[in-house]
Amino acid sequence: MNMDDVARRGLVLLGCGKMGSAMLAGWLRSGLPATSVWVNDPYPSDWLTQQGVNINAVLPESPAIVLVAVKPQMMADALPTLRSYGNGDTVFLSVAAGITIGTYETMLGAETPVIRAMPNTPAAIGRGVTAIVGNAQASADMMDLADNLLQAIGQVVRLDAESQMSAVTAISGCGPAYVFHLIEAMAAAGEKAGLAPELAMQLAKATVGGAGQLAEDADDSPTQLRINVTSPNGVTFEALKVLMNETDGFPVLMDRAVQAAVNRDQELSNG
Ligand SMILES: NC(=O)C1=CN([C@@H]2O[C@H](COP(=O)(O)OP(=O)(O)OC[C@H]3O[C@@H](n4cnc5c(N)ncnc54)[C@H](OP(=O)(O)O)[C@@H]3O)[C@@H](O)[C@H]2O)C=CC1
Ligand SMILES: O=C(O)[C@@H]1CCC=N1
C-alpha cells in the first residue's frame, strides 16, 4: 500500500475540526488530490467547503485509510457508521486522545488494522510531531504508509508500546497549549512591567518562536542554551531563581500539569 493507493482508493475523515483540518491541509498541500478525500462532519467549516473534497457524500467502497478525528466523547455515535470497513484492509488511523486500540477492535472487529496517532496543531504549518503505534493487523507497509502521510505535517516518531501514549499526549499532543499559555503569561507580565499590549505580545511571540527554533536547530542542548542567556549575577539569573525554584517553580508546576493530563487521558481510556 502506498500513496497512490490512497489517491486511488480514497481517504475518509471522520470529523474535520481543528485537528482533522490541520492534517488535511498538510495532505492537500503535499499533493493528495482533493477528489480522493471524503469528509464526514455534520457542520463542515467554510475552509473545508472550499477545498474541493467530497463532504458528507456517499463513501468509497474500500478506502485505504479512515482518519478518525472526532472528540473521544463522540466516538460511540460516530464510529459505528463506518463499521462496514472493519476486519478488512482499510486502515483506521485514530488521533483521538484516550481511545485505545482495543476499543477500536471491539467496535470494528478484531481483524481491523488500527494505528493510533497523537499529532499536534503545529501540523497546520507542517511543524507538527506525531507519535504512532499500531496493532498486529497493521502491517509494516501500513505503518510505513501512515508514517509517510504524517510526515506531510511534520516529524513522526514510532512508539514501542501503546502504554506510552498517555505520556506522549500530555507532552506533545497538549504541549502547544502550554507554550501558547507561556506566550500569554509573558505578554501579560510585559504589560504589567510597563509595555504596550501589542509590543508585549510581539516580543513574547517572537521570543518563544525564536527560542523554539534555536532549541531544535542548535547543536547545544536546551540546558546549554539557557546557560548562554544567563549572565553570572545578571538579569536572567534573578528571573530563573523564581522559575527554577524547587518548591513552586516551573518543573514542579509542569510535573503537576503533565500528571493531570496523563490522568485525564487514562480516564478517557477507561471510558
Ligand atoms: N486539538 C488538538 O490539539 C488535538 C486533538 N487531538 C484529537 O483530535 C480529535 C479531534 O479534536 P479537535 O479537532 O480538537 O476537535 P473538534 O471539535 O475541532 O473536531 C471534531 C469534529 O468532529 C465533528 N463531529 C462531531 N460529531 C461527529 C460525527 N458523529 N461524525 C462526524 N463528525 C463529527 C465535530 O463537529 P461539531 O463541531 O459540529 O460537533 C468537529 O468538526 C480528538 O479526538 C482529540 O483528542 C489529538 C491531538 C491534538
Ligand atoms: O485536549 C485534548 O483532549 C486533545 C488531546 C491532545 C490535545 N488536545
Tab-separated table of C-alpha atoms in Angstrom, residues 1-3 27 30 132 141-154 156 158:
chain	number	residue	atom	x	y	z
A	1	MET	CA	0.000	0.000	0.000
A	2	ASN	CA	1.413	3.416	-0.946
A	3	MET	CA	0.307	6.989	-1.556
A	27	TRP	CA	-2.022	16.375	2.835
A	30	SER	CA	1.636	17.720	-0.329
A	132	ILE	CA	2.257	6.335	16.168
A	141	ASP	CA	3.510	-1.466	4.776
A	142	MET	CA	0.540	0.129	6.533
A	143	MET	CA	2.795	1.608	9.231
A	144	ASP	CA	5.102	2.993	6.516
A	145	LEU	CA	2.128	4.495	4.722
A	146	ALA	CA	0.866	6.181	7.899
A	147	ASP	CA	4.412	7.383	8.582
A	148	ASN	CA	4.666	8.841	5.056
A	149	LEU	CA	1.279	10.525	5.284
A	150	LEU	CA	2.059	12.027	8.664
A	151	GLN	CA	5.454	13.311	7.509
A	152	ALA	CA	3.475	15.749	5.356
A	153	ILE	CA	2.578	17.545	8.592
A	154	GLY	CA	5.904	17.307	10.446
A	156	VAL	CA	6.916	11.239	13.052
A	158	ARG	CA	7.173	5.365	16.414
